[in-house]
mmCIF file of C-alpha atoms and ligand atoms in Angstrom:
data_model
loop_
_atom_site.group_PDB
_atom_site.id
_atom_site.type_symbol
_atom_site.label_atom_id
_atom_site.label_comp_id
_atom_site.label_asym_id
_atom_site.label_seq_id
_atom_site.Cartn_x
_atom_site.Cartn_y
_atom_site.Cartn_z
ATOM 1 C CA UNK A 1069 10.379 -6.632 -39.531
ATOM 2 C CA UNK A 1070 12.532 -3.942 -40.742
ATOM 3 C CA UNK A 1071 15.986 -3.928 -38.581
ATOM 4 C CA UNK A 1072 18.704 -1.327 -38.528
ATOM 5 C CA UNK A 1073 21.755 -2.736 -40.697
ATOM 6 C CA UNK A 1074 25.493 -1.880 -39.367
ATOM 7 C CA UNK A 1075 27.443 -0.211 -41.962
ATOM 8 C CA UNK A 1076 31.525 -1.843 -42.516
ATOM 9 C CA UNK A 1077 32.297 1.801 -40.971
ATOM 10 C CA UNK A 1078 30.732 1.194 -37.777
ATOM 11 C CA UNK A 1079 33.284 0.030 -35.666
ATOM 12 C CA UNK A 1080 35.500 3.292 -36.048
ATOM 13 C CA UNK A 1081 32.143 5.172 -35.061
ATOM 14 C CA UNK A 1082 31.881 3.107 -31.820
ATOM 15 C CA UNK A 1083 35.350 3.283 -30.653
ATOM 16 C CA UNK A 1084 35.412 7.074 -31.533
ATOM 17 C CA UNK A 1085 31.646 7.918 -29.444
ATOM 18 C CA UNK A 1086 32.119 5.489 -26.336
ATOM 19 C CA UNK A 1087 34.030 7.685 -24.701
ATOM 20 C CA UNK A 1088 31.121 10.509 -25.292
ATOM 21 C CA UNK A 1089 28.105 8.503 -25.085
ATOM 22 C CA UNK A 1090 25.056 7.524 -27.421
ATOM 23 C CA UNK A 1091 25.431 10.225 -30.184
ATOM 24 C CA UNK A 1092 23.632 9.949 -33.535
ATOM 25 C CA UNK A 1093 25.204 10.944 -36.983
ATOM 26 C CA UNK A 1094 23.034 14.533 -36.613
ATOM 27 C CA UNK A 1095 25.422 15.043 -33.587
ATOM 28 C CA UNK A 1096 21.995 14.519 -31.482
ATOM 29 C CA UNK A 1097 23.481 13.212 -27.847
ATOM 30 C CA UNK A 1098 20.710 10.339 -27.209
ATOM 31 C CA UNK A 1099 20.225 10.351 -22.770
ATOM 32 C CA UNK A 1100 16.918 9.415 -22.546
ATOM 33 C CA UNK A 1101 15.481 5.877 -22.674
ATOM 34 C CA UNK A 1102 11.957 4.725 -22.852
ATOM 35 C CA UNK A 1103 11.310 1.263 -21.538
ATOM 36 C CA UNK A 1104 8.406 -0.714 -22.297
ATOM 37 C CA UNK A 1105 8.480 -3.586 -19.085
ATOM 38 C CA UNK A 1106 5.290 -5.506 -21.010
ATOM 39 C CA UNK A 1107 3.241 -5.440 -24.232
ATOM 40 C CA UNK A 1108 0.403 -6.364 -21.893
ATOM 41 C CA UNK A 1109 -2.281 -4.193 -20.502
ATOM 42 C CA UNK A 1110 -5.231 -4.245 -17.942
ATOM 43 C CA UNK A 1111 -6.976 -1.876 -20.566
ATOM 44 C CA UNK A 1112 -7.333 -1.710 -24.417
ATOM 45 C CA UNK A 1113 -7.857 2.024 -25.088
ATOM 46 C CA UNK A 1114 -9.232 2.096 -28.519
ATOM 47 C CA UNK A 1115 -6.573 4.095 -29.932
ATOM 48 C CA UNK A 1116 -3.724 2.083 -28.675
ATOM 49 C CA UNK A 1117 -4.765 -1.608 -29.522
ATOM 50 C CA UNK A 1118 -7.710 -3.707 -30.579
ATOM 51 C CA UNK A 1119 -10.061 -5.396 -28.149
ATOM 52 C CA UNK A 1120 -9.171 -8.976 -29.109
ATOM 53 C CA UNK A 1121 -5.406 -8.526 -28.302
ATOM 54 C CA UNK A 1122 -2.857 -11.483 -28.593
ATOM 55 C CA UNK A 1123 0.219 -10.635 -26.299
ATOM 56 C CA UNK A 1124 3.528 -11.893 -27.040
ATOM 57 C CA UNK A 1125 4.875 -15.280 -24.999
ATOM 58 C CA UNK A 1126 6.749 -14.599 -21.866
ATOM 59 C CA UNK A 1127 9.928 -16.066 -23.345
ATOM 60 C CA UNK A 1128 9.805 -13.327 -26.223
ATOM 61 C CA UNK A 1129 10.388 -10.740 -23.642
ATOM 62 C CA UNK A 1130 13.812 -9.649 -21.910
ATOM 63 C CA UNK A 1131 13.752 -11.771 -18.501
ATOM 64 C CA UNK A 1132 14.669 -9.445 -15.245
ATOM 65 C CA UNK A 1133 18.435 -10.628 -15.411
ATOM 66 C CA UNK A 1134 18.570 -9.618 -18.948
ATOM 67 C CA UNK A 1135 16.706 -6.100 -18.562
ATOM 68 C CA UNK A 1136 19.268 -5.683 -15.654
ATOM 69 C CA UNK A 1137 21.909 -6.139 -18.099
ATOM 70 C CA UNK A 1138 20.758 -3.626 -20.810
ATOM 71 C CA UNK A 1139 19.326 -1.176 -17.893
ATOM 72 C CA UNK A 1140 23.575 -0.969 -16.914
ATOM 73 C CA UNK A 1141 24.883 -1.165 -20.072
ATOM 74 C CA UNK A 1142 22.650 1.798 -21.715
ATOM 75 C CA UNK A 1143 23.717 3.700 -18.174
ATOM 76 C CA UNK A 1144 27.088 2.994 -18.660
ATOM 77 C CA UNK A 1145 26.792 4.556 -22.421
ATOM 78 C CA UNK A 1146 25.589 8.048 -21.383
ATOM 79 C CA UNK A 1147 21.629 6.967 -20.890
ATOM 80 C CA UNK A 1148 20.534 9.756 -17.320
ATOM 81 C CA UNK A 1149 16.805 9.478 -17.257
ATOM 82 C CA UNK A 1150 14.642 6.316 -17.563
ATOM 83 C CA UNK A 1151 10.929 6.205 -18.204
ATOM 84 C CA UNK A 1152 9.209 2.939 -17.928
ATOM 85 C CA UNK A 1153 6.336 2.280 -20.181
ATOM 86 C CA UNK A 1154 4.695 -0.560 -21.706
ATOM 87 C CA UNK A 1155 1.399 -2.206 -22.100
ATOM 88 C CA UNK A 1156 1.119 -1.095 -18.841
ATOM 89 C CA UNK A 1157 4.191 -0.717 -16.373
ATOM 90 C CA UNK A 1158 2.582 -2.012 -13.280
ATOM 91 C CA UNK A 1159 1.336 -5.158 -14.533
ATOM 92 C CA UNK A 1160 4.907 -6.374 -14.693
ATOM 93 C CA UNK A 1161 5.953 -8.938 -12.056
ATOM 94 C CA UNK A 1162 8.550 -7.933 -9.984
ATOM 95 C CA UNK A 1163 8.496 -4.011 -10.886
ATOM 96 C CA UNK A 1164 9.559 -2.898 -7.453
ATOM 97 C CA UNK A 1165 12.606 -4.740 -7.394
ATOM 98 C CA UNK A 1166 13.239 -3.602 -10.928
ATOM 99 C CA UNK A 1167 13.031 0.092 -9.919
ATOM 100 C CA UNK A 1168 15.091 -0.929 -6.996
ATOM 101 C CA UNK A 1169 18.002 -1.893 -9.173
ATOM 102 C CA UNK A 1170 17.515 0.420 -11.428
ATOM 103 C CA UNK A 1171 17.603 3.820 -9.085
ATOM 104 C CA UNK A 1172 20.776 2.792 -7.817
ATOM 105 C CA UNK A 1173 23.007 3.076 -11.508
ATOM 106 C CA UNK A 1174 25.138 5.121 -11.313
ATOM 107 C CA UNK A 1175 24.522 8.150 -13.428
ATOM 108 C CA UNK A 1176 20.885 7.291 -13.731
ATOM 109 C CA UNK A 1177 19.166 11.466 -12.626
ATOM 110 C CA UNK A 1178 15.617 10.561 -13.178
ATOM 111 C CA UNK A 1179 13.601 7.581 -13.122
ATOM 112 C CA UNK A 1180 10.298 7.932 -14.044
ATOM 113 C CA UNK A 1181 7.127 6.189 -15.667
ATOM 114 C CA UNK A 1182 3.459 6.451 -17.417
ATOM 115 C CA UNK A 1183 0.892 4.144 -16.288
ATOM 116 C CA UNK A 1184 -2.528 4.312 -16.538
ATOM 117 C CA UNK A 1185 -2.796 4.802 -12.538
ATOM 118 C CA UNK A 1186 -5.582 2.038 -11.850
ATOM 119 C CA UNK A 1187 -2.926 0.026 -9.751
ATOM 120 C CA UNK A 1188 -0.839 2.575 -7.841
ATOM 121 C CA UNK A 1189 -2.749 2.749 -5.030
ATOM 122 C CA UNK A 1190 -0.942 -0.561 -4.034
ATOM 123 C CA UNK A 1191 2.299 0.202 -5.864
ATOM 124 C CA UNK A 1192 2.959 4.214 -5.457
ATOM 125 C CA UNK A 1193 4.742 3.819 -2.084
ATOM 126 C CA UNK A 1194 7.024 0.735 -2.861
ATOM 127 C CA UNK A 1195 8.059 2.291 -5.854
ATOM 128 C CA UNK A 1196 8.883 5.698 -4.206
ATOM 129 C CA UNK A 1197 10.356 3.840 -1.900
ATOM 130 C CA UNK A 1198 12.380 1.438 -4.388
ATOM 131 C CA UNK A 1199 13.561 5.003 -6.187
ATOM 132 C CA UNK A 1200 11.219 6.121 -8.741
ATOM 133 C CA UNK A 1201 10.195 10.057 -8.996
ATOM 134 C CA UNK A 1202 7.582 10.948 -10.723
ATOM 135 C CA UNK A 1203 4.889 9.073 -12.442
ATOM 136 C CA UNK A 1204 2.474 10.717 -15.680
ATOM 137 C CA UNK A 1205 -0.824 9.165 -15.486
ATOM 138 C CA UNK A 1206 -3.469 8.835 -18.193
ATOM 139 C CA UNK A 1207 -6.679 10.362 -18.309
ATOM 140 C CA UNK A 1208 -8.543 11.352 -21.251
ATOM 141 C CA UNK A 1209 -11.768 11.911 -19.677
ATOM 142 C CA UNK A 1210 -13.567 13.341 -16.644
ATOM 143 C CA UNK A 1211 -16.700 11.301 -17.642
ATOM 144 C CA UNK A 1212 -16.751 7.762 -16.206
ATOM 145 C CA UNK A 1213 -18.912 6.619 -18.655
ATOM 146 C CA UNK A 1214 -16.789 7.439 -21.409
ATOM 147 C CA UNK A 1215 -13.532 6.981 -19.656
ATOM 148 C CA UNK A 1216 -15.305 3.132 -19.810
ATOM 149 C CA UNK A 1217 -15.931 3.368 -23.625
ATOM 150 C CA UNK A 1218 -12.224 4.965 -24.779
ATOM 151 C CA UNK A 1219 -10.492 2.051 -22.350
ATOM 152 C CA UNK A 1220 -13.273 -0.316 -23.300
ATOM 153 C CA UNK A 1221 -13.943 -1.670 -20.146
ATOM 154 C CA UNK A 1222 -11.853 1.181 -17.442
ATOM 155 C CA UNK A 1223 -12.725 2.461 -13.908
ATOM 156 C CA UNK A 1224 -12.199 6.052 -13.885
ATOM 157 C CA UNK A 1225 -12.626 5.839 -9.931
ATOM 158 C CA UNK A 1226 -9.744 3.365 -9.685
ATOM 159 C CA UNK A 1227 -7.275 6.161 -11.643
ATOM 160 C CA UNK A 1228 -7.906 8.929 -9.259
ATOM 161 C CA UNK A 1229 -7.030 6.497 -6.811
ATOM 162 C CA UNK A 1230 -4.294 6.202 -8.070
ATOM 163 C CA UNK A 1231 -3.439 9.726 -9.102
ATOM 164 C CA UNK A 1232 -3.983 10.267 -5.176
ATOM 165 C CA UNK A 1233 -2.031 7.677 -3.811
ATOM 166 C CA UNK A 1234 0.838 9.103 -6.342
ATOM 167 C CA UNK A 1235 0.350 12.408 -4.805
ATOM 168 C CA UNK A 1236 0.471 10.387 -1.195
ATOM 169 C CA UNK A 1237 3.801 8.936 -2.223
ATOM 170 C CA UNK A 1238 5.541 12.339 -3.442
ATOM 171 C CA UNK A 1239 6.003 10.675 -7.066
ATOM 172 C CA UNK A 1240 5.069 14.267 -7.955
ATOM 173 C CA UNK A 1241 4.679 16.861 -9.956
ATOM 174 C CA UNK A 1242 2.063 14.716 -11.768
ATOM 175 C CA UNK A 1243 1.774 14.914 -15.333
ATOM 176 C CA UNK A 1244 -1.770 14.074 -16.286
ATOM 177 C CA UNK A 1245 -1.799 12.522 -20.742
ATOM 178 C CA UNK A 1246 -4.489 13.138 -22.122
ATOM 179 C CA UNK A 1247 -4.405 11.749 -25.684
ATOM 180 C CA UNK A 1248 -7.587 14.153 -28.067
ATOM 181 C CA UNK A 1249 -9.631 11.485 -29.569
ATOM 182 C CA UNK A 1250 -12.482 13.374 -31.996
ATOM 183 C CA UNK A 1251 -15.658 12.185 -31.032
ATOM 184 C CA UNK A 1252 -14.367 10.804 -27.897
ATOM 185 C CA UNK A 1253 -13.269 14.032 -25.643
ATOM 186 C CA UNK A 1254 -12.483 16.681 -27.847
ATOM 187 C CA UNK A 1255 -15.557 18.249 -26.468
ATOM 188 C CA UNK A 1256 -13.809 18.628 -22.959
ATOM 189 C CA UNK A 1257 -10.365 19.584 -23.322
ATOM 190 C CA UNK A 1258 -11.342 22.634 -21.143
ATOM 191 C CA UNK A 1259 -12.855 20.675 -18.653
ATOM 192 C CA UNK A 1260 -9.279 18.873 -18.232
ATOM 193 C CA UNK A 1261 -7.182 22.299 -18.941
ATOM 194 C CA UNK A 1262 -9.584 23.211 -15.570
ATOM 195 C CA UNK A 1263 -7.872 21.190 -13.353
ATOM 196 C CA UNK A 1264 -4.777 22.846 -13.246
ATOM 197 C CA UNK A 1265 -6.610 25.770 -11.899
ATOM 198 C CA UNK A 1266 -6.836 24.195 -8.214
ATOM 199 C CA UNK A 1267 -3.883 21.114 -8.781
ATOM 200 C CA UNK A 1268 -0.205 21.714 -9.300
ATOM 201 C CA UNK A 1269 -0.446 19.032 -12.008
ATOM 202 C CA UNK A 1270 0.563 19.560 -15.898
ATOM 203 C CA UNK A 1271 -2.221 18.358 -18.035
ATOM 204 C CA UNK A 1272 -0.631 17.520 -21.452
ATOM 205 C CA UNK A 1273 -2.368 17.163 -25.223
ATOM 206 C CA UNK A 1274 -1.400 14.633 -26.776
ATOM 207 C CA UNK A 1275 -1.947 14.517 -31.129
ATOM 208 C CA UNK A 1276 -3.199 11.265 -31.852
ATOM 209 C CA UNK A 1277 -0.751 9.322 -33.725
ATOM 210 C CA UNK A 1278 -1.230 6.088 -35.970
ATOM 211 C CA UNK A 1279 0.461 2.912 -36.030
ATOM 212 C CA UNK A 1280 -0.016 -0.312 -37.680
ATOM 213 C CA UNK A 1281 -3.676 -1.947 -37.577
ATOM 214 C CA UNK A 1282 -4.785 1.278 -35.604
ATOM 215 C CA UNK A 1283 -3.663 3.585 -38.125
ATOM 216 C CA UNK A 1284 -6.761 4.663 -39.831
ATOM 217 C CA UNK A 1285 -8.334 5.208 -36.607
ATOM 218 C CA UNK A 1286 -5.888 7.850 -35.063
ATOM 219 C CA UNK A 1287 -5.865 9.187 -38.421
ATOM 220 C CA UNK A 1288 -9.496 9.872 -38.767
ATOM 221 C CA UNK A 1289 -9.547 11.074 -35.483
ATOM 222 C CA UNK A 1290 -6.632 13.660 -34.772
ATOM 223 C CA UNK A 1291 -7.238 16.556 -33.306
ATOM 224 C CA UNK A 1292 -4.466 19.144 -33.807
ATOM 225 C CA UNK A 1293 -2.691 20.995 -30.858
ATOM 226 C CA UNK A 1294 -4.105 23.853 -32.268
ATOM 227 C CA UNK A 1295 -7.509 23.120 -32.799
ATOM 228 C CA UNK A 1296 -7.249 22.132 -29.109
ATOM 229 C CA UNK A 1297 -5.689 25.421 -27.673
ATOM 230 C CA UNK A 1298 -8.647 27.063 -29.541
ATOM 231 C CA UNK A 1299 -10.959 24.758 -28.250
ATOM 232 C CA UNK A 1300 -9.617 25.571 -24.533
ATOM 233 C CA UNK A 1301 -9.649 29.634 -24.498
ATOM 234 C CA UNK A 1302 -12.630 29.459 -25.778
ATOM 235 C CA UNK A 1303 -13.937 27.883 -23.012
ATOM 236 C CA UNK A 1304 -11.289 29.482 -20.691
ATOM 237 C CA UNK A 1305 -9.651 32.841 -22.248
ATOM 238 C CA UNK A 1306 -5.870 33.134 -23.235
ATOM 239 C CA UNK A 1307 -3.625 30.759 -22.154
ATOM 240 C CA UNK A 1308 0.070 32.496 -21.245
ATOM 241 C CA UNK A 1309 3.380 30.637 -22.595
ATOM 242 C CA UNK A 1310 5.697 30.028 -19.647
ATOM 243 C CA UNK A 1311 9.068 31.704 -19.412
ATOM 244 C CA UNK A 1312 11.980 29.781 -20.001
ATOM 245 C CA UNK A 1313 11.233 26.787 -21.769
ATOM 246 C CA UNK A 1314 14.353 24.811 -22.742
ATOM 247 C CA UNK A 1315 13.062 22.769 -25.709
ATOM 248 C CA UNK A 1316 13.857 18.993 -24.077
ATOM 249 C CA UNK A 1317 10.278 18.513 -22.448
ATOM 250 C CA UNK A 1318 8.275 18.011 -26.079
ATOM 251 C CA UNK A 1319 5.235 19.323 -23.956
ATOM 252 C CA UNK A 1320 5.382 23.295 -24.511
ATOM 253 C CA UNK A 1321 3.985 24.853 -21.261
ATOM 254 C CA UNK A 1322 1.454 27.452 -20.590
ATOM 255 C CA UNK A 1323 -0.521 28.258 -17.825
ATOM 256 C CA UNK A 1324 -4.204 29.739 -17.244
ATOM 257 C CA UNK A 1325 -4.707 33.249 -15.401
ATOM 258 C CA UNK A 1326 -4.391 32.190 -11.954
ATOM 259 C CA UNK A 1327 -3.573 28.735 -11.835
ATOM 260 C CA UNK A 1328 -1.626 26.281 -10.053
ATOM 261 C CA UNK A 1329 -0.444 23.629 -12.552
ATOM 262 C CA UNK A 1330 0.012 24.293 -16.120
ATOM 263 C CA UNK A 1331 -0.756 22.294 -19.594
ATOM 264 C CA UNK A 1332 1.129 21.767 -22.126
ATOM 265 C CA UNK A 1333 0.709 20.462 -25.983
ATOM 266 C CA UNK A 1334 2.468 17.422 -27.687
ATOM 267 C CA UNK A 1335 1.926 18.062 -31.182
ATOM 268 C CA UNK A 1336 3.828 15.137 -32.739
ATOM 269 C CA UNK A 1337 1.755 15.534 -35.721
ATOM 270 C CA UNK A 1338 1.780 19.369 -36.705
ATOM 271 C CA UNK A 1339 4.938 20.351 -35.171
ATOM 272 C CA UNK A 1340 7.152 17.641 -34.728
ATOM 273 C CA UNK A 1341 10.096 18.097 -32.107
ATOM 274 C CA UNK A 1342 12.503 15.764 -33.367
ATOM 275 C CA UNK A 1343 15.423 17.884 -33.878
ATOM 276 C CA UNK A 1344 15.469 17.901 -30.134
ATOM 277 C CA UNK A 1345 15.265 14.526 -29.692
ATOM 278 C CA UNK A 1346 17.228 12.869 -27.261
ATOM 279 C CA UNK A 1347 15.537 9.247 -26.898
ATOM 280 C CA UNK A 1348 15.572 5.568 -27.554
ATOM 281 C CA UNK A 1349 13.327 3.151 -26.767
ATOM 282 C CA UNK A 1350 13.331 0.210 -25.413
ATOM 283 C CA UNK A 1351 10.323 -3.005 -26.580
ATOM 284 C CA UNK A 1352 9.707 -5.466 -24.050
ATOM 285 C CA UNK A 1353 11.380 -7.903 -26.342
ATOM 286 C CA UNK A 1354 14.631 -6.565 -26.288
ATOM 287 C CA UNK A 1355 14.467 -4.135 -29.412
ATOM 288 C CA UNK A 1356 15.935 -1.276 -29.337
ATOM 289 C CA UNK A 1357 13.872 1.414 -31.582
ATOM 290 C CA UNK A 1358 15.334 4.297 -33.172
ATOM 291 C CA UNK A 1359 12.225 6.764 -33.553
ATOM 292 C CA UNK A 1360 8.550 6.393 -32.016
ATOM 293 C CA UNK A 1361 7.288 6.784 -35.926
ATOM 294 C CA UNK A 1362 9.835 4.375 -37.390
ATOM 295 C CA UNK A 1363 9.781 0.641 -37.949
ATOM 296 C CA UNK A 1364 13.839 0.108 -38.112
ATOM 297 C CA UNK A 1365 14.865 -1.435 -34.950
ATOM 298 C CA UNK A 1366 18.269 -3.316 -33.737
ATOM 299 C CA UNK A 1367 17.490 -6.563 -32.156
ATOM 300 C CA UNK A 1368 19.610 -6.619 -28.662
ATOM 301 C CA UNK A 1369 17.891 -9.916 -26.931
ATOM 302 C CA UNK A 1370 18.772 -12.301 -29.798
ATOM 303 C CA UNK A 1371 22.613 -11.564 -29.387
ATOM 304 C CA UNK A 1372 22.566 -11.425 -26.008
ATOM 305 C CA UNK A 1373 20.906 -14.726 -25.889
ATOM 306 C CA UNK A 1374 23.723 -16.408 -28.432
ATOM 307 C CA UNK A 1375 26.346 -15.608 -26.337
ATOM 308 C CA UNK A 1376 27.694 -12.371 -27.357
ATOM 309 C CA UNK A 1377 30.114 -10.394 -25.223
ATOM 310 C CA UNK A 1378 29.121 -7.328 -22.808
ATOM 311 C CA UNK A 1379 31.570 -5.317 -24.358
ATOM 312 C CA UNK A 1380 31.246 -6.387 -28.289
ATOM 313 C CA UNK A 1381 27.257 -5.449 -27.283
ATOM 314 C CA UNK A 1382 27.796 -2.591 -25.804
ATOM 315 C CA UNK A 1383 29.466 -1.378 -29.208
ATOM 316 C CA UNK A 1384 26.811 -2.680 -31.397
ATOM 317 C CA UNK A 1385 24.359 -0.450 -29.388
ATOM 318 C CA UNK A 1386 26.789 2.366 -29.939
ATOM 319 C CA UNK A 1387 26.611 1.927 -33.893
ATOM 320 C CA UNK A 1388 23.004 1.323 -33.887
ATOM 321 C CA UNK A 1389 22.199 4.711 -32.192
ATOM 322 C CA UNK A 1390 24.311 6.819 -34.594
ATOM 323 C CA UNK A 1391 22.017 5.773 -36.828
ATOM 324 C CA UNK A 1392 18.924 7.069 -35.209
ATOM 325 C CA UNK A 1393 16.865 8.687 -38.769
ATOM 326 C CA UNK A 1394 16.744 12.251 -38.206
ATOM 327 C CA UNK A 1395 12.652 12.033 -38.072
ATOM 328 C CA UNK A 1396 9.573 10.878 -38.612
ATOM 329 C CA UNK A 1397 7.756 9.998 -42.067
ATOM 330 C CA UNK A 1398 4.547 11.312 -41.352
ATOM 331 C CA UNK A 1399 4.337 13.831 -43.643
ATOM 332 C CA UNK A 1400 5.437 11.942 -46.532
ATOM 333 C CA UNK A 1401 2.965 9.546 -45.692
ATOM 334 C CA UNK A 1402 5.359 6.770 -44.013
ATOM 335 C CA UNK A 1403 3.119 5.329 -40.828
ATOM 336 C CA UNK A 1404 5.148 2.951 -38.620
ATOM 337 C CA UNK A 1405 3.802 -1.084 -39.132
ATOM 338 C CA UNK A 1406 5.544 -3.462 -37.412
ATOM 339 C CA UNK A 1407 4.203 -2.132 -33.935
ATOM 340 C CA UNK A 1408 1.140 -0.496 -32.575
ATOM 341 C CA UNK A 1409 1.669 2.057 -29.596
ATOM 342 C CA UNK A 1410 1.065 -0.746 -26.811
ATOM 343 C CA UNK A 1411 4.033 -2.477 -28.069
ATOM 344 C CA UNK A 1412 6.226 0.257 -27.965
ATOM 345 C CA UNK A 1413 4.859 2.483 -25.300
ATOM 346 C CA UNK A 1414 4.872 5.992 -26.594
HETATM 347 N N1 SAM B 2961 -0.387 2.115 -20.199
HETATM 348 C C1 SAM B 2961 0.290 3.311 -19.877
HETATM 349 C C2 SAM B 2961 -0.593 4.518 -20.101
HETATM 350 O O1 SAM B 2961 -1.619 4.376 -20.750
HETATM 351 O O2 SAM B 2961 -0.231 5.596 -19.644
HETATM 352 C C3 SAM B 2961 1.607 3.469 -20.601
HETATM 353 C C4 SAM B 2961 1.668 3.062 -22.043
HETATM 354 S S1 SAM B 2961 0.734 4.083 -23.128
HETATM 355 C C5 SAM B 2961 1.048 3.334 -24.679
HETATM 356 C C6 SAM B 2961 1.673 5.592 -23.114
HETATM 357 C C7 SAM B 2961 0.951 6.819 -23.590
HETATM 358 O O3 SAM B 2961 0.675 6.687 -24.967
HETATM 359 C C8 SAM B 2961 -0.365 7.070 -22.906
HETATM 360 O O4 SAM B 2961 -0.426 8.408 -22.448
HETATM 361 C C9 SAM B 2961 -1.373 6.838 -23.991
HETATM 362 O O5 SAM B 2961 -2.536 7.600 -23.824
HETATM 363 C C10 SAM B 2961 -0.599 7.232 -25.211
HETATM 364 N N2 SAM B 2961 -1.088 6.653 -26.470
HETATM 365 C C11 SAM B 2961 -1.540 5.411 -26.703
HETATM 366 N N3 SAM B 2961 -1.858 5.245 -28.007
HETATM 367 C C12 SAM B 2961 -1.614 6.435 -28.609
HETATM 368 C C13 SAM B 2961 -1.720 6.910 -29.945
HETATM 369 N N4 SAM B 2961 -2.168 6.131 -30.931
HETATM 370 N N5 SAM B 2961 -1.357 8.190 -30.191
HETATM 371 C C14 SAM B 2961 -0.904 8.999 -29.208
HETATM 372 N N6 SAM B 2961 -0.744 8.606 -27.943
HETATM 373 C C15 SAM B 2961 -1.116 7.343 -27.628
HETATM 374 FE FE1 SF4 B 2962 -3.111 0.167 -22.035
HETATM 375 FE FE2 SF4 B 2962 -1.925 2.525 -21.927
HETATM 376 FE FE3 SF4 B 2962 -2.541 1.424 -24.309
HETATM 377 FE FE4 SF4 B 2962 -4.502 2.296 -22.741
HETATM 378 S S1 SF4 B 2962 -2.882 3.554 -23.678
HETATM 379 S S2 SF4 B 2962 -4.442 0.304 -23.802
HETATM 380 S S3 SF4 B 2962 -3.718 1.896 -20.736
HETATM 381 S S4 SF4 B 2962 -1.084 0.641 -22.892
#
């Protein structure tokens, strides 16, 4: 597995941005970290990961003492919103308590996360409760039947149970994800666009985008942001470009005549954003990953586990993120392999 290398140079670096946080060699300030709690799910969408999937052993993945530890060092280093991710978020033991100690870092602004929804109507009110704000929820389809086929085996039912008991617990504005699979729902993006007419939600496009064994799927089946926007005002008329977007959310927002919520496009693929990219992510073993679209990682778990100091880690992570690559390979034909989108978590 390709791993980020520390250049001789890289202690001056540290020493020099500790005092100003995470900042990459592009002068990018990195504040926002992903965190993928699991590599397991209760689904197996067909673009994320095959049916037959082999998880990775519990004692692969950071333990809650040691996520605690990285969760307060990254906050310490500048990180001021947290998304948790996975697999799936809410299938991870002890998540309430792990939003409890989270929420209360000083420095943390927003704490937020993307599940698939099926089991917040248990968890959205402990986890409000325990500090989280918002939650984006996945839902690629209005059609149960083929909500069943893209998650191979989903409840469609259970998620808007979910998105409602969200709504219930004020983890709101909800952000609805709906990834554009061709063949699989590009025939109702305007049915999903609809539902912003009545619901303050933003439905977001998402380009599919390919990793590892699932490559050639999402790459036979993208659907452009463009091609979608088309494919909604047909359906709905012109869609109007909201005033005073700042360039941080990578979801562009417009909104329908009339309506109460708005969507918005992620076009990873045809436009990428990553000049404005302010993240790092987070693996559920304790790697901390550079770019989405990128193999090169820096391994945090296997020093922490041998012993090394808070401090001497804390400037290792420093060193790593200045070397965050300015962007994805994509066009050059360079296709992350050492993970598939499950085991990073978007
Ligand atoms: N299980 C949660 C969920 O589905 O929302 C969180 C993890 S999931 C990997 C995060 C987001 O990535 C979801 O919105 C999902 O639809 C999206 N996703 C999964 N595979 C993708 C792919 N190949 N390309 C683009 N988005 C993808
Ligand atoms: Fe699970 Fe989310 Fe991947 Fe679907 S997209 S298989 S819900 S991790």
């Amino acid at each position: 597995m390709p791993s980020v290398h520390l250049t001789t140079h890289v202690p001056d670096i540290a020493t020099e941005t500790e005092a100003s946080g995470l900042v990459d060699r592009f002068g990018r300030r990195l504040n926002y970290l992903r965190i993928s709690l699991t590599d397991v799910c209760n689904l197996r969408c067909v673009y994320c990961m095959p049916e037959k999937m082999t998880f990775r052993p519990r004692r692969e993945l950071m333990s809650d003492e040691e996520l605690r530890l990285i969760v307060r060092m990254m906050v310490e280093l500048g990180i001021t919103k947290i998304r948790l991710t996975g697999g799936e978020p809410t299938v991870r033991p002890n998540l309430v308590g792990l939003v409890r100690y989270m929420a209360q870092q000083e420095g943390l602004q927003d704490l937020v996360m993307t599940t698939n929804g099926i089991l917040l109507p248990q968890l959205a009110e402990p986890l409000a409760r325990a500090g989280l704000k918002r939650v984006n929820i996945s839902v690629d389809t209005l059609n149960p039947h083929k909500f069943r086929q893209i998650t191979r085996w989903g409840d469609l039912d259970a998620v808007w149970a979910g998105v409602e008991a969200a709504e219930a617990a004020g983890l709101r504005p909800i952000k609805i994800n709906a990834v554009v699979t061709r063949g699989f729902n590009d025939d109702e993006v305007a049915d999903l666009a609809r539902l912003t007419l009545e619901r303050e939600w933003q439905v977001r496009f998402i380009e599919l985008m390919p990793f590892g064994s699932e490559a050639e799927f999402a790459q036979s089946a993208v659907v452009t942001s463009e091609e979608t926007r088309r494919l909604i005002e047909a359906k709905l008329g012109p869609l109007q470009e909201m005033p005073g977007y700042d360039g941080r959310d990578p979801a562009r927002p417009y909104r329908l005549p009339g309506a109460r919520g708005t969507v918005g496009f992620i076009s990873t693929i045809s436009e990428p954003f990553c000049s404005a990219c302010n993240r790092l992510r987070l693996t559920a073993d304790g790697k901390l990953r550079l770019c989405l679209l990128r193999d090169g990682e820096f391994d945090l778990l296997t020093p922490l586990r041998a012993g090394v100091g808070y401090d001497e880690l804390k400037q290792q992570v420093l060193a790593a993120a200045y070397e965050k690559p300015w962007g994805h390979g994509l066009p050059d034909g360079a296709i992350p392999t050492n993970r598939i989108m499950s085991q990073i978590g978007g």
